[in-house]
Every structure is written in C-alpha cells, then in structure tokens.
Amino acid sequence: MNALILSVLLSLFPQKGGSFEVLSKGEEGIDVLFSLTELDTFTIESPSGPFTALRGGYSAADERGKPRLPYYVLHVALPPGAVPRVRLSVRKGEHIRLNRPLLPSPEYADDGLTELYRPDEEFYRSNFYYPPTYYEIEGPYTMRHQRYAAIRIYPFRYKPSSNDLEVARQMEIQVTYGKGAPGESPYRGPDPFEKIYSSLFVNYEQGKKWRVKGRAPKSENPFDAAGIWFKIKILDAGLYEIRYADLRELGLPENIPTSSLVLFSYGGDTLPSSIDSAYTSMKMTAMKIEDDGDGYFNGSDRVLFYGLPLKRYRYVTGKFRYFEHPYADTNVYWLGVLSESGGTLMAEKDGTPSASAPSIEESDAYLRHEENLTNFGRKGILWEGEVIQRNKLVSEKDTSFVFVVEPLASSSGSLSVSLVGGTGILRQIIVELNGTPQDSFWVSGITLYRTSVAISGLQDGENTITLRLKAAPGTVDSTDKVYLDYLDLHYRRRLTYDGGQSHYYFASVEPWGIYNRRFSGEKPAYLLEITDPLNPALIENVRSSDGSFEFSDTLHAGKVYFAANGVKRPLSIALKTLRNLRSETDGVDYILITARRYLGACERLLRWRSDHLYLFDVGDSAFKLTSGNARGYAIEDIFDEFGFGLPDPVAIRNFVKYIYDNGTREPTYLVLMGDGTYDYKNRWGTGGNIVPPYEPWEIIDVNNDLRGAYDDFYADMDGSGGDNAADIFIGRIPIRQSSEISEYTDKAILYESG
C-alpha cells in the first residue's frame, strides 16, 4: 500500500502518543502545536539481538534495516494552486541514551507475515541523526475536490553510533500557503468524503470553501468516426489484407463506398498512467485500398495495412530498444465503415535511385533471447527465464545459447545482458562467444543487473553465446544461481533479401541525407518505409537487375524499412457491437466491473444495491440508506472502448475517470468483482485475471510492499502530485466462479437486513 494512502487511512483514527492543537489560523497559513503525550519503550528479542522499540504514531517501515521510528502526520487543506511552506521550532526536547540499539524496520519471510529484524550494519555504525530533519512535506495532493498537503512530523531522531535518541516533546509548526491561485470553478455540492475531510484536516472549515470541480469534462468518442466496426487481431509483424469477402460473411452491407473506410489502432503501446492522459485515444492508421475502380468495396477488393506486433524494436532516445507489451500478445486494429470523413491512405514514395547519391549496403540488426518462465518477485511485470545454477563445491557452471545471424557486415557487435541474482552472495559472470571470452562482470546478492558487453568474432550463421556463473573467492561452499532475464544481440548486417519478410534498421547515419540502398536478392513485391508504423509509405520505382535491387530515399537515425513478397491474414476478424460506454452520463453511484460471463450472476446484487445504497446527504452531512443507480459493466467492453482492444489495466481507470467527469453526479463506489493476478498473460495457466490489478513495476523483491497490486489507482481521479489516493470508495471481491457471487450476495443481504 502506498505510504501516503496508509497515512491518510490511519489518520482517521487517533494518532496514539501525540496530538495536534491549532494555535491560530488565517487566510494564508496556520500555526499548530504538536505535543508528544507519552513515550513508551519496550524490548524485542530477535536472532539479531535485543532491540529497543518505540510505541506510538505510525511506523516508518519503508526503509528496511534502518531504525523504526514513529512519526505523526499533519494534514492541511490548501487553496487552489497553493504551495505549502513549513517553519518548525522545537519548544521542548531531551536526549535519552538507550541501553540497546533501536529496532530496525523489518523485512518479511517467504510467508509474507513473519517479521525479520536485520539491521543495516553500515547504517548502524553511522554518526548522524536519522531522520536528518524534523519534518517532510508530501504534496500538494488532491482528494476528490480538496487540495491538501500531508506533513510528516518526526519527534524522534536517532544517532546509531552512540545509541542517542533525540526526543522533541513539543514542536510548533507554522504552515504558510498564501492565497493560492483562484480561477478554477468552486465546488459546493455533496461530497461522500465529508467525514474523511472533517477527521483529517486541521483546518477543515477553511478547506470547505477551497474545493474545486477539477478538470473540465471531455466527451469525444473515437468510435463516433464510423457507423460499423470490425475488430482485427494480429500476432506478428507483416503486411495484412482484409478482404471484402471476409467482411461480407460477417454482415457487411453491400454498396459501401471505399471512401468511407477508416482504420484505427492505438499503436501497440501501453496506455500512459498519468491522469492527464486519461482521455488518450486511438490513432488513425494508413492503409492501401485495392479496388476495381468503381468506388465501392466489393468483389475482390481488399484493404492492406502494416501490422505492428506487440514484441518489436522501436527507436527511443537515440537507439533501437526492444519492447514487449506486458499485458497482451496480440495487437488490435479497428476497421470502421460508413465514415463521413474517410481514412488515411498509404503514401507512395518515389524510390528511383539517384546518380549523385552515395550508396549504403548494410544496416543494423537485432536478435533477442528471452523466456518468461517465472516471476521472482511474485508481483509486477518483470519475468525471468532460465535458471543458471552452480551447485555446492562446484566452482562454475556454463549455459549456452545459439543465435543465427543474417549475412554479416562486421564480426563485431554488442550484447546486452539482463539477469537477476538468485542468492545473497557475490558471483562473477563470464561471457563467451564461440568459445572465446569476451568480458566479465560481478553481480552481488539478489539484484536486477543489466549491462552491455562489446563482442567480436561473430560469424555468418550459428553463433554460441555462453554465460559462465563462477564462484567468488570464499563462496564455493554455497549453492548459487542467477535467473536470465534476456540476451539482446546488436550487430551490422549486409542488405540482403531472401524472399520472406525482413526488417532493416538504421540506428545511426552520418551525415543525414539522400542515400541509395543496394540489396542483394530479388526485388520484393512490397517495400515499405515504416519508421512511423501507423503511417507507412510504399516505396515505388525500385530498380532491379542481376539478382539485386536498389532504391533511393532520405536517411536519418531511426529509420526502418520492411520488405515482403506476400501478405498475411489476421488471426481473427469480428463484427463488433459496441456498448458505447461514453454515453453513460446519467449519473452512476455504484460501478461494478466484472467479466461478461459473470454479469448475470451480479444482477441480484445490483438490484439490491439500487434500493439499498448508502449515499451522502448534504442536508444532514451524513450517509443515509437510500436508492441509487447501481450498474454493472463487462471488463471486455472497457478494454475494447478504453483500451482500444488491449487488456491494459489503465483502461479501467480511464473508463471510471470518464464516468466521474461526465456524469450528472460523481460515482461514490467502485467494485471490482473478480480475482486478479500479476500473471497478466496467464503464463502459469491459473486463469485468475478476471479483473486485472494495476502493478506495472519491474520488481524482484517480494518484500517491496509499495510495488504490488494497487487497485486504488483505478479510483484516483486527479493524480495530482502523485498521491495515488482514491477519490471513490473502492473494493475488490475476488470471486472466481458464479456461485461465489451468489454466496456474497446472500451474506450482504442477510447482514444488511438486520
């Protein structure tokens, strides 16, 4: 759980051992007195020795191995646009010499419950006070309509080398924030978070007049671009065809003008998590329409488009980098019919060779070895592959991988290596190519380690890359292992074409300009420039002779070309009847999201909630049992209309955000009806991702509590300052079958019926 959210939740309860008292407040600031009301110490015995522990406040347990010191949180409401400043003075304090070291923040055993107290030995020898200051400012944040800051107060500071505990028993905290920057529309309506505000903010009454409506709603619907939609799935890169005959079988009407066809895709990327990008949309994609000249889509007519895979190399920050979509393997395109504006057609570039342009006969090439077999951290999107294990009393262990390269332009290249240390000891990794050592590096402990190694001695055809796990001095008595994440080989190839399909990458070109590209091999049927894969261009007037071909084009770093002799068929084409979720603007109080197959089982719960829902009554400033609008939504519809066909968890947040912004009233509850797992692609076959969690982290530490499943993201409607705090009451009911929904509904009705 996010530390800020935890502090918000805990602040609804008394902060034991300390209290805040407002001394004065004005329009531009507030003066607060913090008093430490009690100092309670006790002893904890552990295998690492006895430790002194402190009770009270909240435990700063996010830095394992460092002293576990209680802290307190002051929440201050802020005017719009205000930035808080803090001035703190200690009124009463003392120093206490402890008899034993202060308890370190714990890590957890594999069961996730057992606390293990292991002090950071280097830190516990340090000669400075921890934490270095008496306070930290977190924010500004926004909770629903209320802007605020959370100020952590540290009444205890500890110097490990001398066991000296500095205690500030009274502190005066002056928070100034000025008048802010008025301009946003004030919010005066009911707010279900009213009791949270009144319990949380020391200047609650002031804060009420500073609430704002937030961002102006937007209402554009990308699916308004056409009247009929076909959902097209592809797996690999290639030039794909959509035939009229295929669409006619699915129900396409006759006499459709070719000018009314449009093609869209999100581009095979993940949705951005920033709340500012919640209204992101599909992008129009260029296509080639082959018809018989009558202006209508019929007969043997077809649409051609370049299909972008979800595993590919893309040019980012000056180099080609491998990208694999963490949530899906199949990309989705949308073909729209009966569009008033029409689609984008592929450009045609004149590739007639230039007599004055220099020629290029080589390009960059890339090969990847990656097997996603296990998730070492049991969370997040980082999956590891093969295990290289060295047994006890064995000094080294080799594991080899074969790469088949294209015709080489150079025997040199580079190899990117990513691996995870599987035990807590030091080891050496030696890299060999075709039996010749290339480089070595050291990897210490359980860590994610990435490096790039220069290699030489590549040969045409098969090349063997060996990773040798070698024991560090003094560790041969211990078993050791590493998990391979990936190997990524970059080399230079000759421009050749063998009749299948090939990509040609140009990572760097000096100087930029017009060049002829000269290939060996027969001219392909299709040659495309796909630097922008959503706007590819056909290369025309390619000259061929004597088993080679040549064309001319401008060239700069990051350019990509694609050659193919034929076209591919999509994995599937389906006529889609969209629910039109962007029309849900009549005010939903209770949003339930589940898989389509469970919507029927949820109907009884939704009917009950429609008549038995606690909603905030602004007149009484309290929640009252009343009727409300409870509605269920299929996760598949959300992924289609807000993920644009891909099962990206951010689509859930974007859907809820749309309802929140555009409804006649803001939703109060969000229910995720279904289990979820970090195994987004069902690699382990558990089938448990009914409503996926949000956890887009690369994590190897099972103890990292701040980087696990994070459902509150779906209910964070402002994202201001990165607080990630929910603005809607959210919960998950982790069912896996319909009978569990019935059991839950029975219990809810029985309990609520008294």
PDB file of N, CA and C in Angstrom, residues 311-381:
ATOM      1  N   LYS A 311       5.637  -7.316 -29.779  1.00  0.00           N
ATOM      2  CA  LYS A 311       7.041  -7.572 -29.445  1.00  0.00           C
ATOM      3  C   LYS A 311       7.860  -7.050 -30.618  1.00  0.00           C
ATOM      4  N   ARG A 312       8.666  -6.008 -30.371  1.00  0.00           N
ATOM      5  CA  ARG A 312       9.336  -5.369 -31.502  1.00  0.00           C
ATOM      6  C   ARG A 312      10.463  -4.469 -30.998  1.00  0.00           C
ATOM      7  N   TYR A 313      11.265  -4.007 -31.936  1.00  0.00           N
ATOM      8  CA  TYR A 313      12.273  -2.984 -31.653  1.00  0.00           C
ATOM      9  C   TYR A 313      11.719  -1.626 -32.095  1.00  0.00           C
ATOM     10  N   ARG A 314      11.903  -0.635 -31.252  1.00  0.00           N
ATOM     11  CA  ARG A 314      11.453   0.715 -31.571  1.00  0.00           C
ATOM     12  C   ARG A 314      12.538   1.713 -31.201  1.00  0.00           C
ATOM     13  N   TYR A 315      12.568   2.804 -31.917  1.00  0.00           N
ATOM     14  CA  TYR A 315      13.630   3.798 -31.744  1.00  0.00           C
ATOM     15  C   TYR A 315      13.243   4.761 -30.625  1.00  0.00           C
ATOM     16  N   VAL A 316      14.008   4.716 -29.528  1.00  0.00           N
ATOM     17  CA  VAL A 316      13.729   5.540 -28.352  1.00  0.00           C
ATOM     18  C   VAL A 316      15.043   6.116 -27.840  1.00  0.00           C
ATOM     19  N   THR A 317      15.050   7.422 -27.611  1.00  0.00           N
ATOM     20  CA  THR A 317      16.216   8.122 -27.053  1.00  0.00           C
ATOM     21  C   THR A 317      17.529   7.719 -27.717  1.00  0.00           C
ATOM     22  N   GLY A 318      17.536   7.756 -29.046  1.00  0.00           N
ATOM     23  CA  GLY A 318      18.768   7.600 -29.780  1.00  0.00           C
ATOM     24  C   GLY A 318      19.202   6.190 -30.107  1.00  0.00           C
ATOM     25  N   LYS A 319      18.380   5.180 -29.808  1.00  0.00           N
ATOM     26  CA  LYS A 319      18.754   3.809 -30.163  1.00  0.00           C
ATOM     27  C   LYS A 319      17.506   2.949 -30.272  1.00  0.00           C
ATOM     28  N   PHE A 320      17.659   1.812 -30.943  1.00  0.00           N
ATOM     29  CA  PHE A 320      16.565   0.854 -31.033  1.00  0.00           C
ATOM     30  C   PHE A 320      16.547   0.005 -29.762  1.00  0.00           C
ATOM     31  N   ARG A 321      15.390  -0.045 -29.136  1.00  0.00           N
ATOM     32  CA  ARG A 321      15.231  -0.793 -27.891  1.00  0.00           C
ATOM     33  C   ARG A 321      14.070  -1.773 -28.051  1.00  0.00           C
ATOM     34  N   TYR A 322      14.232  -2.915 -27.424  1.00  0.00           N
ATOM     35  CA  TYR A 322      13.205  -3.951 -27.518  1.00  0.00           C
ATOM     36  C   TYR A 322      12.037  -3.586 -26.617  1.00  0.00           C
ATOM     37  N   PHE A 323      10.831  -3.800 -27.120  1.00  0.00           N
ATOM     38  CA  PHE A 323       9.613  -3.557 -26.353  1.00  0.00           C
ATOM     39  C   PHE A 323       8.725  -4.785 -26.437  1.00  0.00           C
ATOM     40  N   GLU A 324       8.234  -5.226 -25.287  1.00  0.00           N
ATOM     41  CA  GLU A 324       7.219  -6.271 -25.241  1.00  0.00           C
ATOM     42  C   GLU A 324       6.065  -5.764 -24.392  1.00  0.00           C
ATOM     43  N   HIS A 325       4.883  -5.789 -24.964  1.00  0.00           N
ATOM     44  CA  HIS A 325       3.710  -5.333 -24.235  1.00  0.00           C
ATOM     45  C   HIS A 325       3.495  -6.242 -23.024  1.00  0.00           C
ATOM     46  N   PRO A 326       3.378  -5.682 -21.823  1.00  0.00           N
ATOM     47  CA  PRO A 326       3.295  -6.536 -20.636  1.00  0.00           C
ATOM     48  C   PRO A 326       1.954  -7.206 -20.423  1.00  0.00           C
ATOM     49  N   TYR A 327       0.911  -6.770 -21.143  1.00  0.00           N
ATOM     50  CA  TYR A 327      -0.426  -7.269 -20.851  1.00  0.00           C
ATOM     51  C   TYR A 327      -1.049  -8.116 -21.962  1.00  0.00           C
ATOM     52  N   ALA A 328      -0.473  -8.110 -23.153  1.00  0.00           N
ATOM     53  CA  ALA A 328      -1.087  -8.811 -24.277  1.00  0.00           C
ATOM     54  C   ALA A 328      -0.027  -9.255 -25.264  1.00  0.00           C
ATOM     55  N   ASP A 329      -0.377 -10.262 -26.075  1.00  0.00           N
ATOM     56  CA  ASP A 329       0.497 -10.734 -27.156  1.00  0.00           C
ATOM     57  C   ASP A 329      -0.052 -10.392 -28.534  1.00  0.00           C
ATOM     58  N   THR A 330      -1.364 -10.174 -28.642  1.00  0.00           N
ATOM     59  CA  THR A 330      -1.981  -9.885 -29.939  1.00  0.00           C
ATOM     60  C   THR A 330      -2.375  -8.414 -30.004  1.00  0.00           C
ATOM     61  N   ASN A 331      -2.014  -7.775 -31.102  1.00  0.00           N
ATOM     62  CA  ASN A 331      -2.383  -6.382 -31.314  1.00  0.00           C
ATOM     63  C   ASN A 331      -3.753  -6.309 -31.987  1.00  0.00           C
ATOM     64  N   VAL A 332      -4.389  -5.151 -31.855  1.00  0.00           N
ATOM     65  CA  VAL A 332      -5.753  -4.980 -32.360  1.00  0.00           C
ATOM     66  C   VAL A 332      -5.816  -3.746 -33.261  1.00  0.00           C
ATOM     67  N   TYR A 333      -6.472  -3.923 -34.391  1.00  0.00           N
ATOM     68  CA  TYR A 333      -6.798  -2.824 -35.301  1.00  0.00           C
ATOM     69  C   TYR A 333      -8.315  -2.771 -35.448  1.00  0.00           C
ATOM     70  N   TRP A 334      -8.813  -1.584 -35.729  1.00  0.00           N
ATOM     71  CA  TRP A 334     -10.260  -1.384 -35.888  1.00  0.00           C
ATOM     72  C   TRP A 334     -10.524  -0.817 -37.284  1.00  0.00           C
ATOM     73  N   LEU A 335     -11.278  -1.565 -38.078  1.00  0.00           N
ATOM     74  CA  LEU A 335     -11.688  -1.085 -39.396  1.00  0.00           C
ATOM     75  C   LEU A 335     -13.103  -0.534 -39.276  1.00  0.00           C
ATOM     76  N   GLY A 336     -13.247   0.750 -39.558  1.00  0.00           N
ATOM     77  CA  GLY A 336     -14.551   1.389 -39.498  1.00  0.00           C
ATOM     78  C   GLY A 336     -15.150   1.561 -40.886  1.00  0.00           C
ATOM     79  N   VAL A 337     -16.461   1.420 -40.948  1.00  0.00           N
ATOM     80  CA  VAL A 337     -17.188   1.522 -42.206  1.00  0.00           C
ATOM     81  C   VAL A 337     -18.269   2.590 -42.047  1.00  0.00           C
ATOM     82  N   LEU A 338     -18.588   3.286 -43.123  1.00  0.00           N
ATOM     83  CA  LEU A 338     -19.563   4.375 -43.146  1.00  0.00           C
ATOM     84  C   LEU A 338     -19.052   5.582 -42.368  1.00  0.00           C
ATOM     85  N   SER A 339     -17.793   5.895 -42.584  1.00  0.00           N
ATOM     86  CA  SER A 339     -17.212   7.110 -42.007  1.00  0.00           C
ATOM     87  C   SER A 339     -17.488   8.285 -42.928  1.00  0.00           C
ATOM     88  N   GLU A 340     -17.854   9.409 -42.339  1.00  0.00           N
ATOM     89  CA  GLU A 340     -18.120  10.597 -43.132  1.00  0.00           C
ATOM     90  C   GLU A 340     -16.831  11.272 -43.594  1.00  0.00           C
ATOM     91  N   SER A 341     -15.782  11.148 -42.767  1.00  0.00           N
ATOM     92  CA  SER A 341     -14.541  11.855 -43.088  1.00  0.00           C
ATOM     93  C   SER A 341     -13.587  11.029 -43.940  1.00  0.00           C
ATOM     94  N   GLY A 342     -13.691   9.704 -43.877  1.00  0.00           N
ATOM     95  CA  GLY A 342     -12.786   8.854 -44.639  1.00  0.00           C
ATOM     96  C   GLY A 342     -11.462   8.637 -43.938  1.00  0.00           C
ATOM     97  N   GLY A 343     -10.734   7.639 -44.407  1.00  0.00           N
ATOM     98  CA  GLY A 343      -9.498   7.260 -43.741  1.00  0.00           C
ATOM     99  C   GLY A 343      -8.259   7.847 -44.391  1.00  0.00           C
ATOM    100  N   THR A 344      -7.098   7.424 -43.852  1.00  0.00           N
ATOM    101  CA  THR A 344      -5.800   7.854 -44.364  1.00  0.00           C
ATOM    102  C   THR A 344      -5.224   6.755 -45.245  1.00  0.00           C
ATOM    103  N   LEU A 345      -4.795   7.123 -46.436  1.00  0.00           N
ATOM    104  CA  LEU A 345      -4.213   6.156 -47.362  1.00  0.00           C
ATOM    105  C   LEU A 345      -2.694   6.192 -47.266  1.00  0.00           C
ATOM    106  N   MET A 346      -2.066   5.040 -47.511  1.00  0.00           N
ATOM    107  CA  MET A 346      -0.608   4.976 -47.507  1.00  0.00           C
ATOM    108  C   MET A 346      -0.023   5.924 -48.540  1.00  0.00           C
ATOM    109  N   ALA A 347       0.989   6.641 -48.117  1.00  0.00           N
ATOM    110  CA  ALA A 347       1.714   7.486 -49.072  1.00  0.00           C
ATOM    111  C   ALA A 347       2.565   6.606 -49.987  1.00  0.00           C
ATOM    112  N   GLU A 348       2.876   7.128 -51.162  1.00  0.00           N
ATOM    113  CA  GLU A 348       3.766   6.439 -52.092  1.00  0.00           C
ATOM    114  C   GLU A 348       4.991   7.315 -52.304  1.00  0.00           C
ATOM    115  N   LYS A 349       6.170   6.752 -52.071  1.00  0.00           N
ATOM    116  CA  LYS A 349       7.423   7.498 -52.195  1.00  0.00           C
ATOM    117  C   LYS A 349       8.166   7.033 -53.445  1.00  0.00           C
ATOM    118  N   ASP A 350       8.666   7.971 -54.170  1.00  0.00           N
ATOM    119  CA  ASP A 350       9.441   7.654 -55.380  1.00  0.00           C
ATOM    120  C   ASP A 350      10.837   7.189 -54.961  1.00  0.00           C
ATOM    121  N   GLY A 351      11.138   5.917 -55.228  1.00  0.00           N
ATOM    122  CA  GLY A 351      12.432   5.360 -54.835  1.00  0.00           C
ATOM    123  C   GLY A 351      13.437   5.282 -55.973  1.00  0.00           C
ATOM    124  N   THR A 352      13.207   6.023 -57.066  1.00  0.00           N
ATOM    125  CA  THR A 352      14.139   5.990 -58.200  1.00  0.00           C
ATOM    126  C   THR A 352      15.559   6.300 -57.731  1.00  0.00           C
ATOM    127  N   PRO A 353      16.498   5.395 -57.954  1.00  0.00           N
ATOM    128  CA  PRO A 353      17.877   5.636 -57.488  1.00  0.00           C
ATOM    129  C   PRO A 353      18.444   6.947 -58.039  1.00  0.00           C
ATOM    130  N   SER A 354      19.257   7.602 -57.220  1.00  0.00           N
ATOM    131  CA  SER A 354      19.872   8.873 -57.603  1.00  0.00           C
ATOM    132  C   SER A 354      21.304   8.632 -58.055  1.00  0.00           C
ATOM    133  N   ALA A 355      21.647   9.207 -59.196  1.00  0.00           N
ATOM    134  CA  ALA A 355      23.006   9.033 -59.729  1.00  0.00           C
ATOM    135  C   ALA A 355      24.041   9.732 -58.871  1.00  0.00           C
ATOM    136  N   SER A 356      23.638  10.747 -58.112  1.00  0.00           N
ATOM    137  CA  SER A 356      24.602  11.522 -57.329  1.00  0.00           C
ATOM    138  C   SER A 356      24.646  11.119 -55.853  1.00  0.00           C
ATOM    139  N   ALA A 357      23.741  10.252 -55.427  1.00  0.00           N
ATOM    140  CA  ALA A 357      23.676   9.898 -54.006  1.00  0.00           C
ATOM    141  C   ALA A 357      24.644   8.760 -53.693  1.00  0.00           C
ATOM    142  N   PRO A 358      25.279   8.799 -52.519  1.00  0.00           N
ATOM    143  CA  PRO A 358      26.126   7.668 -52.113  1.00  0.00           C
ATOM    144  C   PRO A 358      25.265   6.437 -51.817  1.00  0.00           C
ATOM    145  N   SER A 359      25.898   5.285 -51.830  1.00  0.00           N
ATOM    146  CA  SER A 359      25.168   4.035 -51.617  1.00  0.00           C
ATOM    147  C   SER A 359      25.484   3.442 -50.248  1.00  0.00           C
ATOM    148  N   ILE A 360      24.487   2.783 -49.681  1.00  0.00           N
ATOM    149  CA  ILE A 360      24.625   2.052 -48.417  1.00  0.00           C
ATOM    150  C   ILE A 360      24.268   0.605 -48.682  1.00  0.00           C
ATOM    151  N   GLU A 361      25.082  -0.315 -48.165  1.00  0.00           N
ATOM    152  CA  GLU A 361      24.846  -1.736 -48.402  1.00  0.00           C
ATOM    153  C   GLU A 361      24.775  -2.525 -47.105  1.00  0.00           C
ATOM    154  N   GLU A 362      24.595  -1.835 -45.957  1.00  0.00           N
ATOM    155  CA  GLU A 362      24.462  -2.545 -44.684  1.00  0.00           C
ATOM    156  C   GLU A 362      23.529  -1.777 -43.766  1.00  0.00           C
ATOM    157  N   SER A 363      23.052  -2.476 -42.730  1.00  0.00           N
ATOM    158  CA  SER A 363      22.134  -1.862 -41.760  1.00  0.00           C
ATOM    159  C   SER A 363      22.360  -2.518 -40.403  1.00  0.00           C
ATOM    160  N   ASP A 364      21.642  -2.024 -39.406  1.00  0.00           N
ATOM    161  CA  ASP A 364      21.700  -2.632 -38.078  1.00  0.00           C
ATOM    162  C   ASP A 364      20.747  -3.813 -38.017  1.00  0.00           C
ATOM    163  N   ALA A 365      21.065  -4.762 -37.152  1.00  0.00           N
ATOM    164  CA  ALA A 365      20.212  -5.928 -36.962  1.00  0.00           C
ATOM    165  C   ALA A 365      20.209  -6.302 -35.489  1.00  0.00           C
ATOM    166  N   TYR A 366      19.125  -6.965 -35.067  1.00  0.00           N
ATOM    167  CA  TYR A 366      18.934  -7.263 -33.650  1.00  0.00           C
ATOM    168  C   TYR A 366      18.339  -8.656 -33.500  1.00  0.00           C
ATOM    169  N   LEU A 367      18.812  -9.360 -32.464  1.00  0.00           N
ATOM    170  CA  LEU A 367      18.249 -10.660 -32.106  1.00  0.00           C
ATOM    171  C   LEU A 367      18.055 -10.704 -30.602  1.00  0.00           C
ATOM    172  N   ARG A 368      16.996 -11.335 -30.181  1.00  0.00           N
ATOM    173  CA  ARG A 368      16.628 -11.360 -28.759  1.00  0.00           C
ATOM    174  C   ARG A 368      16.409 -12.789 -28.304  1.00  0.00           C
ATOM    175  N   HIS A 369      16.972 -13.119 -27.134  1.00  0.00           N
ATOM    176  CA  HIS A 369      16.614 -14.369 -26.466  1.00  0.00           C
ATOM    177  C   HIS A 369      15.985 -14.009 -25.126  1.00  0.00           C
ATOM    178  N   GLU A 370      14.744 -14.436 -24.947  1.00  0.00           N
ATOM    179  CA  GLU A 370      14.040 -14.144 -23.695  1.00  0.00           C
ATOM    180  C   GLU A 370      12.960 -15.199 -23.481  1.00  0.00           C
ATOM    181  N   GLU A 371      13.003 -15.860 -22.342  1.00  0.00           N
ATOM    182  CA  GLU A 371      11.987 -16.831 -21.963  1.00  0.00           C
ATOM    183  C   GLU A 371      11.349 -16.365 -20.648  1.00  0.00           C
ATOM    184  N   ASN A 372      10.060 -16.105 -20.679  1.00  0.00           N
ATOM    185  CA  ASN A 372       9.360 -15.638 -19.476  1.00  0.00           C
ATOM    186  C   ASN A 372       8.760 -16.837 -18.751  1.00  0.00           C
ATOM    187  N   LEU A 373       9.533 -17.373 -17.806  1.00  0.00           N
ATOM    188  CA  LEU A 373       9.165 -18.618 -17.142  1.00  0.00           C
ATOM    189  C   LEU A 373       8.722 -18.433 -15.698  1.00  0.00           C
ATOM    190  N   THR A 374       9.280 -17.444 -15.023  1.00  0.00           N
ATOM    191  CA  THR A 374       8.959 -17.269 -13.607  1.00  0.00           C
ATOM    192  C   THR A 374       8.973 -15.789 -13.259  1.00  0.00           C
ATOM    193  N   ASN A 375       8.286 -15.464 -12.179  1.00  0.00           N
ATOM    194  CA  ASN A 375       8.257 -14.095 -11.672  1.00  0.00           C
ATOM    195  C   ASN A 375       8.886 -14.122 -10.288  1.00  0.00           C
ATOM    196  N   PHE A 376      10.158 -13.743 -10.220  1.00  0.00           N
ATOM    197  CA  PHE A 376      10.949 -13.888  -8.991  1.00  0.00           C
ATOM    198  C   PHE A 376      10.361 -13.092  -7.833  1.00  0.00           C
ATOM    199  N   GLY A 377       9.836 -11.898  -8.121  1.00  0.00           N
ATOM    200  CA  GLY A 377       9.295 -11.048  -7.061  1.00  0.00           C
ATOM    201  C   GLY A 377       7.850 -11.344  -6.725  1.00  0.00           C
ATOM    202  N   ARG A 378       7.219 -12.246  -7.485  1.00  0.00           N
ATOM    203  CA  ARG A 378       5.807 -12.586  -7.281  1.00  0.00           C
ATOM    204  C   ARG A 378       4.911 -11.345  -7.360  1.00  0.00           C
ATOM    205  N   LYS A 379       5.273 -10.404  -8.227  1.00  0.00           N
ATOM    206  CA  LYS A 379       4.485  -9.200  -8.446  1.00  0.00           C
ATOM    207  C   LYS A 379       5.081  -8.452  -9.625  1.00  0.00           C
ATOM    208  N   GLY A 380       4.317  -7.518 -10.173  1.00  0.00           N
ATOM    209  CA  GLY A 380       4.849  -6.683 -11.240  1.00  0.00           C
ATOM    210  C   GLY A 380       4.966  -7.397 -12.574  1.00  0.00           C
ATOM    211  N   ILE A 381       5.669  -6.754 -13.518  1.00  0.00           N
ATOM    212  CA  ILE A 381       5.703  -7.225 -14.910  1.00  0.00           C
ATOM    213  C   ILE A 381       7.052  -7.806 -15.317  1.00  0.00           C
TER     214      ILE A 381
END
